[in-house]
Coordinates of C-alpha atoms (C1' of nucleotides) in Angstrom, one line a residue:
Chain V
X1 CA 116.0 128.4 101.7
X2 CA 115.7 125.8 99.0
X3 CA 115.0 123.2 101.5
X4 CA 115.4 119.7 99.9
X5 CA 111.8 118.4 98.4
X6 CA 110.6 115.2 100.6
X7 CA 108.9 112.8 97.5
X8 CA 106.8 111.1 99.3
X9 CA 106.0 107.1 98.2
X10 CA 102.7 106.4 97.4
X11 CA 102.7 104.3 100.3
X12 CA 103.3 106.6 102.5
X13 CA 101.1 109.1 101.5
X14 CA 97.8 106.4 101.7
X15 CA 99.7 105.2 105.0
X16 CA 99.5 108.8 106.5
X17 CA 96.0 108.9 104.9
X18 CA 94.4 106.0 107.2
X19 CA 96.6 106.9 110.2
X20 CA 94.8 110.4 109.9
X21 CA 91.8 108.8 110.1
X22 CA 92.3 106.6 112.7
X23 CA 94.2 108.5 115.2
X24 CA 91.7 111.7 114.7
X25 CA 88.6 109.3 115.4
X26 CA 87.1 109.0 111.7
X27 CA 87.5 105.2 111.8
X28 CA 86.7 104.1 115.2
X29 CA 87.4 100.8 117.2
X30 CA 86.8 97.7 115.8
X31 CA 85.3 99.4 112.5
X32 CA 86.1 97.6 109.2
X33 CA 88.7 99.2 106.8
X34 CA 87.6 99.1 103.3
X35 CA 89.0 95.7 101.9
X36 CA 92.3 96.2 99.8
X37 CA 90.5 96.2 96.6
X38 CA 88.3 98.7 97.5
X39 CA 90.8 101.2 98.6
X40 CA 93.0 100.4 95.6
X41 CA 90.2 102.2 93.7
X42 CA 89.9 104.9 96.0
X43 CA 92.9 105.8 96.4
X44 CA 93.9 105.0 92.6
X45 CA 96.7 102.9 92.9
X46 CA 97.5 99.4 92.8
X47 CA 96.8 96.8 95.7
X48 CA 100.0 96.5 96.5
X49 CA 100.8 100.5 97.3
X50 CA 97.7 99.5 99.8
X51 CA 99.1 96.6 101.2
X52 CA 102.4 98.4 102.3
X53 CA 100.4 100.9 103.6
X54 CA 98.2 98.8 105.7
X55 CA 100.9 96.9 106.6
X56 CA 102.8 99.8 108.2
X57 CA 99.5 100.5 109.9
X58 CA 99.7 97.3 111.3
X59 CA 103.4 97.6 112.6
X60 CA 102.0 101.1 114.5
X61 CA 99.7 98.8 116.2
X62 CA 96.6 100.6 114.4
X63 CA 94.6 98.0 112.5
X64 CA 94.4 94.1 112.9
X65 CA 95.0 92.2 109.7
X66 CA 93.6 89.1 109.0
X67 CA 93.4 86.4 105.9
X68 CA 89.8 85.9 105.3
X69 CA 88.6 88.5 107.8
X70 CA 87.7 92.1 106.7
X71 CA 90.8 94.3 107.9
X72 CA 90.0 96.1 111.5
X73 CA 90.8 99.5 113.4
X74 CA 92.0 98.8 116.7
X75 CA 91.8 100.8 120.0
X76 CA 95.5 102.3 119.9
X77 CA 95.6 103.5 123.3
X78 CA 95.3 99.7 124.2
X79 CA 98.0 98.5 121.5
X80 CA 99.9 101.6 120.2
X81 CA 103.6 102.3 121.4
X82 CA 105.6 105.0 121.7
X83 CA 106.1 105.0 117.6
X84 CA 103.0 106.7 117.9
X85 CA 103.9 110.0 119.5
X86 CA 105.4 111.8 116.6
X87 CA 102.3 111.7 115.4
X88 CA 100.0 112.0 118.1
X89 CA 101.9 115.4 119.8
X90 CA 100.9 117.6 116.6
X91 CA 98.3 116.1 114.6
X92 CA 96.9 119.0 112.0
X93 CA 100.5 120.8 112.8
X94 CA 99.3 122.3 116.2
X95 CA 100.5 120.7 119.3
X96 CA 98.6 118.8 121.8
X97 CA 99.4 120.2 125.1
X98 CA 98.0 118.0 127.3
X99 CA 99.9 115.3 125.8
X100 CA 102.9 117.0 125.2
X101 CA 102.5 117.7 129.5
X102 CA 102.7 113.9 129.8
X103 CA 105.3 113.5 127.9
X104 CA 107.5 116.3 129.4
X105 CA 106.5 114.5 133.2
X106 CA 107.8 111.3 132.2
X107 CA 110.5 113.0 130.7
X108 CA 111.7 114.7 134.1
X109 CA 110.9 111.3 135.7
X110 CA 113.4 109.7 133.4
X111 CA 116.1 112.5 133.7
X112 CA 116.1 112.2 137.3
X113 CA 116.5 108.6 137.5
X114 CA 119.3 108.4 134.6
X115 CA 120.9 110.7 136.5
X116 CA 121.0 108.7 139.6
X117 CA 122.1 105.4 137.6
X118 CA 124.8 107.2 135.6
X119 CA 126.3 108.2 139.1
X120 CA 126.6 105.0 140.3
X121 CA 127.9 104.0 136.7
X122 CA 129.4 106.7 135.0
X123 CA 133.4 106.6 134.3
X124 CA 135.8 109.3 134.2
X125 CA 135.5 109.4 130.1
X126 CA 131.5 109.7 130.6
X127 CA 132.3 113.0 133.2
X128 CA 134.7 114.4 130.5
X129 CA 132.0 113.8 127.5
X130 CA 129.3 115.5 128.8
X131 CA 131.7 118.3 130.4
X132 CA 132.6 119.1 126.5
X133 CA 128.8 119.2 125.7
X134 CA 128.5 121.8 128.3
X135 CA 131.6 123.9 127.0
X136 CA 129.9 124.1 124.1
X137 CA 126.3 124.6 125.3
X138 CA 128.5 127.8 126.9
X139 CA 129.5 129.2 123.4
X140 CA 127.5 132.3 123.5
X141 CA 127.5 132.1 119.5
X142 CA 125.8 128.6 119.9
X143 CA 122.3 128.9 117.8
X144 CA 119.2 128.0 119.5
X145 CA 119.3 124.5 117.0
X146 CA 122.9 124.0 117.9
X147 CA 121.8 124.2 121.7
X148 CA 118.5 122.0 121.3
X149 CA 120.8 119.7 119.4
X150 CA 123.2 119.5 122.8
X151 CA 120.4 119.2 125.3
X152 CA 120.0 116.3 123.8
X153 CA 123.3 114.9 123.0
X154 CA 123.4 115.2 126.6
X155 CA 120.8 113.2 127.6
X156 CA 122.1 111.0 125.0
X157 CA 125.1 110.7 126.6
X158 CA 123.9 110.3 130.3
X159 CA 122.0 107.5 128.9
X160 CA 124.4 105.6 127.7
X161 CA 126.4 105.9 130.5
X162 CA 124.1 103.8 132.4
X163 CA 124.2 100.8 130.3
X164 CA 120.9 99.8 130.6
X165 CA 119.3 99.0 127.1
X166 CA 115.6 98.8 128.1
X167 CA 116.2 102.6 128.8
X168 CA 118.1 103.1 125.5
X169 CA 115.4 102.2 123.3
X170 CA 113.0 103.8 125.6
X171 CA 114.9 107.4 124.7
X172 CA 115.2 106.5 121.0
X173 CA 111.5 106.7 121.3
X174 CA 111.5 110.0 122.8
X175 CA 114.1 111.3 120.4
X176 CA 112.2 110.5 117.6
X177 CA 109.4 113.0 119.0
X178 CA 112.0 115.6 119.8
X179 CA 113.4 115.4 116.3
X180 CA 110.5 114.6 113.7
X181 CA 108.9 118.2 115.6
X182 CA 111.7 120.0 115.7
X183 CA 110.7 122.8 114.0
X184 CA 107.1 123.4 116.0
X185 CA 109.2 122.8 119.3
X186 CA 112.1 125.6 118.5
X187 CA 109.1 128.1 118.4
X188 CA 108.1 127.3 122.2
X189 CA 111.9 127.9 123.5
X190 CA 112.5 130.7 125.7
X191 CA 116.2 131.5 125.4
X192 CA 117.2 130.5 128.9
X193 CA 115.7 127.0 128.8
X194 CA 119.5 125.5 128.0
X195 CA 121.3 127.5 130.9
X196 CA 124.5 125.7 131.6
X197 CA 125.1 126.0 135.1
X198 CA 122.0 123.1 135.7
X199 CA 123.8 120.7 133.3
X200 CA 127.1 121.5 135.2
X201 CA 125.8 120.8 138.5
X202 CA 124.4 117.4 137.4
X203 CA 127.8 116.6 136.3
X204 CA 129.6 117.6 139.6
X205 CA 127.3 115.4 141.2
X206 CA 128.0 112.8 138.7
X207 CA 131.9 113.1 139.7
X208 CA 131.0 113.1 143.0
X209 CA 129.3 109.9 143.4
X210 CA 126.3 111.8 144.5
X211 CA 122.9 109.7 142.8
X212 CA 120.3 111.7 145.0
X213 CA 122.1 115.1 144.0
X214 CA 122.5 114.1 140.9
X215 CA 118.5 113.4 140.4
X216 CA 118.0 116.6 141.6
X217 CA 120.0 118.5 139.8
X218 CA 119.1 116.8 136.9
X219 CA 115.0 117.2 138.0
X220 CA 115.7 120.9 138.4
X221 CA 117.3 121.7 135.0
X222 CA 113.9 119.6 133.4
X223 CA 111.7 122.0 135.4
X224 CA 113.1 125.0 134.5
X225 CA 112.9 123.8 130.7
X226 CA 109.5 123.0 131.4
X227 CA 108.7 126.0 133.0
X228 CA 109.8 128.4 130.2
X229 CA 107.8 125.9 127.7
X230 CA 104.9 126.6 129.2
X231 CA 105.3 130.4 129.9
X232 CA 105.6 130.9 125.9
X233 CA 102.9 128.8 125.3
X234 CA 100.6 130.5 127.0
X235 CA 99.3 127.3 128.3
X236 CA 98.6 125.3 131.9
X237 CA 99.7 122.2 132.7
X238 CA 96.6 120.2 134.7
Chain Y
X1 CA 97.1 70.3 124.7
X2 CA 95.6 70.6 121.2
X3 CA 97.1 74.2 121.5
X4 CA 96.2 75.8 118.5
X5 CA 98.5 75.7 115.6
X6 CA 100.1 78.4 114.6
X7 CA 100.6 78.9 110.1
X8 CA 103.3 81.5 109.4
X9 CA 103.3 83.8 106.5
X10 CA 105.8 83.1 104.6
X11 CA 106.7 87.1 104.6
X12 CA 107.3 86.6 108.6
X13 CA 109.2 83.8 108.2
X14 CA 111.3 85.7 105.9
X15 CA 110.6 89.0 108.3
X16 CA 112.0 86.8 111.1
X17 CA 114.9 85.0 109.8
X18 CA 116.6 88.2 108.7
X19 CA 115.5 89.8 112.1
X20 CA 117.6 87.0 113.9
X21 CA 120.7 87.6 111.4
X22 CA 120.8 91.4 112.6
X23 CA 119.7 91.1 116.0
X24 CA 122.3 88.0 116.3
X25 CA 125.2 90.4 115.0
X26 CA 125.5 88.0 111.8
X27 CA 124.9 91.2 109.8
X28 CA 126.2 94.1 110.9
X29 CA 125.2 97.7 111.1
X30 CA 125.9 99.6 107.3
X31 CA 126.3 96.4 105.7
X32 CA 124.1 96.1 102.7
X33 CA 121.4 93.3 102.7
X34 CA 120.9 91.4 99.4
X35 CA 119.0 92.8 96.8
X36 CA 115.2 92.0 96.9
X37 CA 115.8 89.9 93.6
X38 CA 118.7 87.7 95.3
X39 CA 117.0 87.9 98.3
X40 CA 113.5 86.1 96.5
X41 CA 115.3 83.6 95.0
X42 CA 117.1 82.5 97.9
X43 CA 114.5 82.2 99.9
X44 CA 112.5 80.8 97.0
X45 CA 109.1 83.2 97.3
X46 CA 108.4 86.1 95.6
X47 CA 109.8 89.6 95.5
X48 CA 106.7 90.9 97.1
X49 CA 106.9 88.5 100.2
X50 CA 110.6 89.5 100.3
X51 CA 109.1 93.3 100.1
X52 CA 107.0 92.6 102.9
X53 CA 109.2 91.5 105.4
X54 CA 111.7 94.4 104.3
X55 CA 108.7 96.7 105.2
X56 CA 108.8 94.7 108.8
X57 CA 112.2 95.3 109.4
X58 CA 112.3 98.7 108.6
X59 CA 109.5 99.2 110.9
X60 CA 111.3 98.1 113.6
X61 CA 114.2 100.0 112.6
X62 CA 116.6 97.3 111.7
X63 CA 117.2 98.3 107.9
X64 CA 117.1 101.4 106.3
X65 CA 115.5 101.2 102.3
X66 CA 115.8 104.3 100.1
X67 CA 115.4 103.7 96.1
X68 CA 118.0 103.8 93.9
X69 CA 120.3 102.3 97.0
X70 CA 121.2 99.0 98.5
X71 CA 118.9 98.5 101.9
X72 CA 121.8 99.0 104.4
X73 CA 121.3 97.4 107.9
X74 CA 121.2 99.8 110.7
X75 CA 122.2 100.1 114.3
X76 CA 119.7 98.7 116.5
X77 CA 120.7 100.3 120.0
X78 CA 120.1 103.6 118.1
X79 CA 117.5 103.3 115.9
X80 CA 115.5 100.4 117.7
X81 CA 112.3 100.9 120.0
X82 CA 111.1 98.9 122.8
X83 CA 109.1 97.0 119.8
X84 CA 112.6 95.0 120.1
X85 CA 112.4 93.8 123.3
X86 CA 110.4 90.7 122.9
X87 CA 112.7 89.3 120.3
X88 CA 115.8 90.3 122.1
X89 CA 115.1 89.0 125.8
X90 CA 115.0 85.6 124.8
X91 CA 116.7 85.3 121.4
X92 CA 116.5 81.4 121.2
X93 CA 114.5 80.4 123.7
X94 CA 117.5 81.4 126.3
X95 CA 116.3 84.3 128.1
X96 CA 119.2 87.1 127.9
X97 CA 119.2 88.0 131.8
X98 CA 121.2 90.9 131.7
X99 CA 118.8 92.9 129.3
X100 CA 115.7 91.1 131.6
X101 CA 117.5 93.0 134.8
X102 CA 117.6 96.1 132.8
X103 CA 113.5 95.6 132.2
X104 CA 112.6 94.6 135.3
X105 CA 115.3 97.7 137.0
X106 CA 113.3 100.1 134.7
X107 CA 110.1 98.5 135.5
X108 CA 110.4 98.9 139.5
X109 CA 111.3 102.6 138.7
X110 CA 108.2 102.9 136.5
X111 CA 105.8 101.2 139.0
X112 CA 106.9 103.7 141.4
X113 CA 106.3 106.5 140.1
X114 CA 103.0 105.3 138.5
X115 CA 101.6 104.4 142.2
X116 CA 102.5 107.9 143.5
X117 CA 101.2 109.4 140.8
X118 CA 98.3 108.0 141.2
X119 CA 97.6 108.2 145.0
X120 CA 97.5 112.0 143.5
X121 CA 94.2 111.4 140.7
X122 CA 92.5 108.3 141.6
X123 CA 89.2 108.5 142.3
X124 CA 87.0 105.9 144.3
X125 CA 86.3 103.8 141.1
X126 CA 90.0 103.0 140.4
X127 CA 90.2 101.9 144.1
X128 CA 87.6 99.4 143.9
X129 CA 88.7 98.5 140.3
X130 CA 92.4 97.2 142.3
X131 CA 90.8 96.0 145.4
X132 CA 89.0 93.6 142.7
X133 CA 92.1 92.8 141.2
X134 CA 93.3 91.6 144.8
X135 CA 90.4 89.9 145.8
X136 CA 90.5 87.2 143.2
X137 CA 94.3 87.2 143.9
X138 CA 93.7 85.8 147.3
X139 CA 91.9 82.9 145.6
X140 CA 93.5 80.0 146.7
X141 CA 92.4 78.4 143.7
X142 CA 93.7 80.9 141.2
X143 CA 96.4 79.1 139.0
X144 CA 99.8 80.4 138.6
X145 CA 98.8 81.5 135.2
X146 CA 95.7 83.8 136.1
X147 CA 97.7 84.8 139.0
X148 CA 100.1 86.4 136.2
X149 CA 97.7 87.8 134.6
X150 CA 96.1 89.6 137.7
X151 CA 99.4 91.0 138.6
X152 CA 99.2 93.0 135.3
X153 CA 95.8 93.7 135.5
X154 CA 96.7 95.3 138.8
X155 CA 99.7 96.8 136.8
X156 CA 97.5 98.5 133.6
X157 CA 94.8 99.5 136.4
X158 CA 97.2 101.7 137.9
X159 CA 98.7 103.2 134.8
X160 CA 94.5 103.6 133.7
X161 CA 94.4 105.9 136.5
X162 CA 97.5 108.3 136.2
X163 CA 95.7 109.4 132.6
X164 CA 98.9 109.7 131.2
X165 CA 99.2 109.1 127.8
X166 CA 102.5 108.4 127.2
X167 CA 102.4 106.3 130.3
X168 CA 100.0 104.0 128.9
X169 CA 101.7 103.9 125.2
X170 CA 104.6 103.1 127.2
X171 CA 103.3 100.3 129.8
X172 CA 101.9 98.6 126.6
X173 CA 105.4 97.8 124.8
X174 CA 106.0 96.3 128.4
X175 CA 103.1 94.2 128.2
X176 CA 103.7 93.1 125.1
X177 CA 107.2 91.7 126.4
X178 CA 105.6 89.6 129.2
X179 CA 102.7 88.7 126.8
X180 CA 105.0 87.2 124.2
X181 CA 107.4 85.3 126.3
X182 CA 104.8 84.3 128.9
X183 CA 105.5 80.6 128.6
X184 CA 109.1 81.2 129.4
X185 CA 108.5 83.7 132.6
X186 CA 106.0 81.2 133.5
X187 CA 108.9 78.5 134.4
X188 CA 110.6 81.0 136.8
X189 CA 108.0 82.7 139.2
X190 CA 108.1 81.7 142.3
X191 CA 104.8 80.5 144.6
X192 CA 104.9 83.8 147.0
X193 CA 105.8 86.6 144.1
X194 CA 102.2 87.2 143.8
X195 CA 101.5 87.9 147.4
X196 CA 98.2 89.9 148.2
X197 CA 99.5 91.8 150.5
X198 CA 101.9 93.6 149.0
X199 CA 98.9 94.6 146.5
X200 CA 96.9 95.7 149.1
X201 CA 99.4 98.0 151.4
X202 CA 99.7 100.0 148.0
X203 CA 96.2 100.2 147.7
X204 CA 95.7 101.1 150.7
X205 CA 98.0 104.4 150.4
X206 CA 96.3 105.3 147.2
X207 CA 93.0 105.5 149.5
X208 CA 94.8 107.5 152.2
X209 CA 96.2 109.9 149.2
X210 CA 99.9 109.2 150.2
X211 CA 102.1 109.5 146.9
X212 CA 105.2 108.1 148.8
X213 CA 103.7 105.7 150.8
X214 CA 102.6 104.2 147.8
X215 CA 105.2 104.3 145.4
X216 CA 107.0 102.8 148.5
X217 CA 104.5 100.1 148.5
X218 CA 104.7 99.6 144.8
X219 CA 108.8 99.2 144.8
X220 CA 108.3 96.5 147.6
X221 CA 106.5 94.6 145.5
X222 CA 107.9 95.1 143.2
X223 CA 111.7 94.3 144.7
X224 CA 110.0 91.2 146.2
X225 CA 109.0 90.1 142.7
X226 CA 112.4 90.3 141.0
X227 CA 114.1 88.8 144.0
X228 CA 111.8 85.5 143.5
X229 CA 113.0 85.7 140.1
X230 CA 116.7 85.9 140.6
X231 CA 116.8 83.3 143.2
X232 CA 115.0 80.5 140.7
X233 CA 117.2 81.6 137.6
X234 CA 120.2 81.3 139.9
X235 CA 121.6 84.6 138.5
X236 CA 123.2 87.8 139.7
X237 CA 122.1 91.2 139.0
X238 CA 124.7 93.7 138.4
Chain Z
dG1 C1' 145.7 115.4 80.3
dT2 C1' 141.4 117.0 82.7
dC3 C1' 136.7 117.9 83.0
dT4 C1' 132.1 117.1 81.5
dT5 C1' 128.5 114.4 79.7
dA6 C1' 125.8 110.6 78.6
dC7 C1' 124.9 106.0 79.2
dA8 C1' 124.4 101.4 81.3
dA9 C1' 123.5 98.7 85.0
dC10 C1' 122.3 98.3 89.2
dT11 C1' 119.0 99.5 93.3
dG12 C1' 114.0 99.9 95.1
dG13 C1' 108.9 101.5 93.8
dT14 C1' 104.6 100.7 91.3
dC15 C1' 101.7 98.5 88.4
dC16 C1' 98.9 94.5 86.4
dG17 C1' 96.3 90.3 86.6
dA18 C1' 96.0 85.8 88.1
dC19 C1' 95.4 82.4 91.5
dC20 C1' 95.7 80.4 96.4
dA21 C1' 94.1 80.1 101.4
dC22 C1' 90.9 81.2 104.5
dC23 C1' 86.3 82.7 106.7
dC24 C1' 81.5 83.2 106.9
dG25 C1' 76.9 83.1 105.9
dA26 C1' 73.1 81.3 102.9
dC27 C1' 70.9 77.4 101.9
dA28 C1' 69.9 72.6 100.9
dA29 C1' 69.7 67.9 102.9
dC30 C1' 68.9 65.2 106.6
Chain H
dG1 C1' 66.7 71.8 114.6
dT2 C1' 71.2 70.0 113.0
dT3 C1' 74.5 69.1 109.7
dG4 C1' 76.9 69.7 105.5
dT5 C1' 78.0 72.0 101.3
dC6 C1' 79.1 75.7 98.6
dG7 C1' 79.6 80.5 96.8
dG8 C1' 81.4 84.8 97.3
dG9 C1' 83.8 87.7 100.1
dT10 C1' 88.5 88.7 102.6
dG11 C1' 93.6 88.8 102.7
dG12 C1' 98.2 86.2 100.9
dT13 C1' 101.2 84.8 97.1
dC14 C1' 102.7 84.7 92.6
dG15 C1' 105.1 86.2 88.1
dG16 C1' 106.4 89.5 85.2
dA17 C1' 106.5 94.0 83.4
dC18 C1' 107.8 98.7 83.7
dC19 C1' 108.9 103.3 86.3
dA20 C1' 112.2 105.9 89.1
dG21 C1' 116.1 107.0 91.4
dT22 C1' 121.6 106.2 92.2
dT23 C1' 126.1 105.3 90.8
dG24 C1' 130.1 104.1 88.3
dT25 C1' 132.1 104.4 84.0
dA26 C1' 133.3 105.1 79.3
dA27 C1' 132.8 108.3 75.5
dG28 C1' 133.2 112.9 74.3
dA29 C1' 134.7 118.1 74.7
dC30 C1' 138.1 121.2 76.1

DNA sequence: GTCTTACAACTGGTCCGACCACCCGACAAC
DNA sequence: GTTGTCGGGTGGTCGGACCAGTTGTAAGAC
């Protein structure tokens, strides 16, 4: 209730405009955005409102700016990163599930092989972190926010635990899906996608020492997330 | 020779000489960068250049702007995206060889998994595609530089033929890596890194639909790859 | 005294209009 | 046909003005 109001810059609004366009098909490869003056008057507002927004288009690896040259829309599957997922997952505020299958198969890909790194990595402060995520992923009082918010505190956490920075960035990238959609996602969770017991048995293998158990246990808690994804959703992955 | 000369913008000179004061540590996460007034007359070019390269940073999720506030620098490990990596693997011309053995770790994991899945949805075109890519890698003739090249030809065929999305978005930030610091990688390949027949035994398990002989194959090469690399750097992995 | 209010002095965001740098195609000169 | 010039398009930079938020502080009310 009385959620705060997002103002939106001008910027960002014509930004979000042109990414629209582009990522739904309207402007196509190698088309030629409307030069800056142009969409100034479009739009109605000044050249430089359009500048920042193209040049954010740029930075998404959208369009291809260059002095003298009309500005053009570039292929994005070829030159697009990550960045572009949030928007990409749920363009018109329904999800694409075909992408959103890819996403959750490198994401169990990914858990598993954490998993293995951290056991060869993690220290006895790493066990002991994640253990107190899981105490409180056992609050039965936990809401189903709270416990989204822990599933991925402890991925998080696993993560960091293997020190490898390539893969840190790599799940900022995911997180940013995870969190600008939070709101669609919570709609798909069954309530016994966040079951402890698979988070505690990737931490016993952890302390163990075990990486191959570890992956396991750590592939099995992603499938049965998965799993109850898809049941709500009524969908099928191919 | 003659290499074409490269003219700066003055807004990514600006973009990248306050890129190398956060990514060197010289300004740390929270601390406030300079007003864009201070900052223009410093650097003696306008506030809307300074704005510009602000806008750069942001994107890449160095800084953090809000009106009203001083632009505060952020924390990099947790806001940043792989769009870092090529400024961070070779921050002055020194390639940082820990954060390369974290690439090329997550790299060999990543190649795996792409070959076996693909030994599960590649069709007869996508074999011939990569049995195209190895025929002009036997080429005697082919220079060290094409031979590169091929090798991630070989690399984006693959991912082409998983149809994962988020594969593709995410094999793209890697290229962009290699693609920026090619020079430098250049000096450190060894002759025999680019062997055909490592290329070929992975083919040839995609053709017999084996998904473990040929993420087996892929780590081979892949493991043969970074071991030519460590032995010319004269470096350790961890 | 303490609390409230209003203001002043920052910050970034938007606007305007001018000019520079670069690219390309039309067209004249050879 | 080839070469050179030039005009009109593009994005890039400039400067200066004003709008819009944020914050600390000093004047006012109790």
């Amino acid at each position: 209730m009385f959620a705060p109001i997002k103002k939106q810059k001008v910027a960002e609004q014509v930004a979000a405009s042109l990414r629209g366009a582009i990522l739904s098909g309207r402007l196509k490869p190698s088309d030629a955005v409307p030069s800056e003056r142009v969409l100034a008057e479009r739009f109605d507002v000044n050249r430089s409102s359009i500048r920042e927004a193209l040049l954010r288009l740029e930075s998404w690896g959208l369009i291809e700016i260059r002095q003298g040259e009309a500005t053009r829309v570039k292929n994005f599957l070829e030159s697009g990163g990550l960045q572009l997922l949030p928007y990409l997952i749920a363009p018109d505020g329904e999800l694409d599930l075909p992408l959103l299958a890819d996403l959750l198969e490198i994401r169990v890909m990914l858990l598993g092989w954490t998993a293995e790194q951290a056991a060869q990595k993690c220290s006895p402060e790493d066990i002991s972190g994640l253990m107190e995520i899981i105490s409180r992923l056992e609050d039965p009082g936990a809401s189903p926010e709270t416990r989204q918010k822990l599933d991925y505190d402890f991925f998080e956490r696993l993560v960091a635990t293997t020190k490898n920075r390539v893969l840190i960035f790599l799940s900022n990238a995911i997180r940013d899906v995870y969190m600008q959609q939070r709101g669609l996602f919570m709609t798909f969770y069954q309530d016994d996608v966040f079951d402890p017991r698979y988070y505690r048995a990737v931490v016993e293998a952890l302390a163990a020492g075990d990486p191959l158990g570890a992956g396991q246990a750590m592939r099995l808690q992603a499938a049965v997330f998965d799993a109850g994804w898809w049941s709500t959703s009524g969908a099928e992955t191919t």
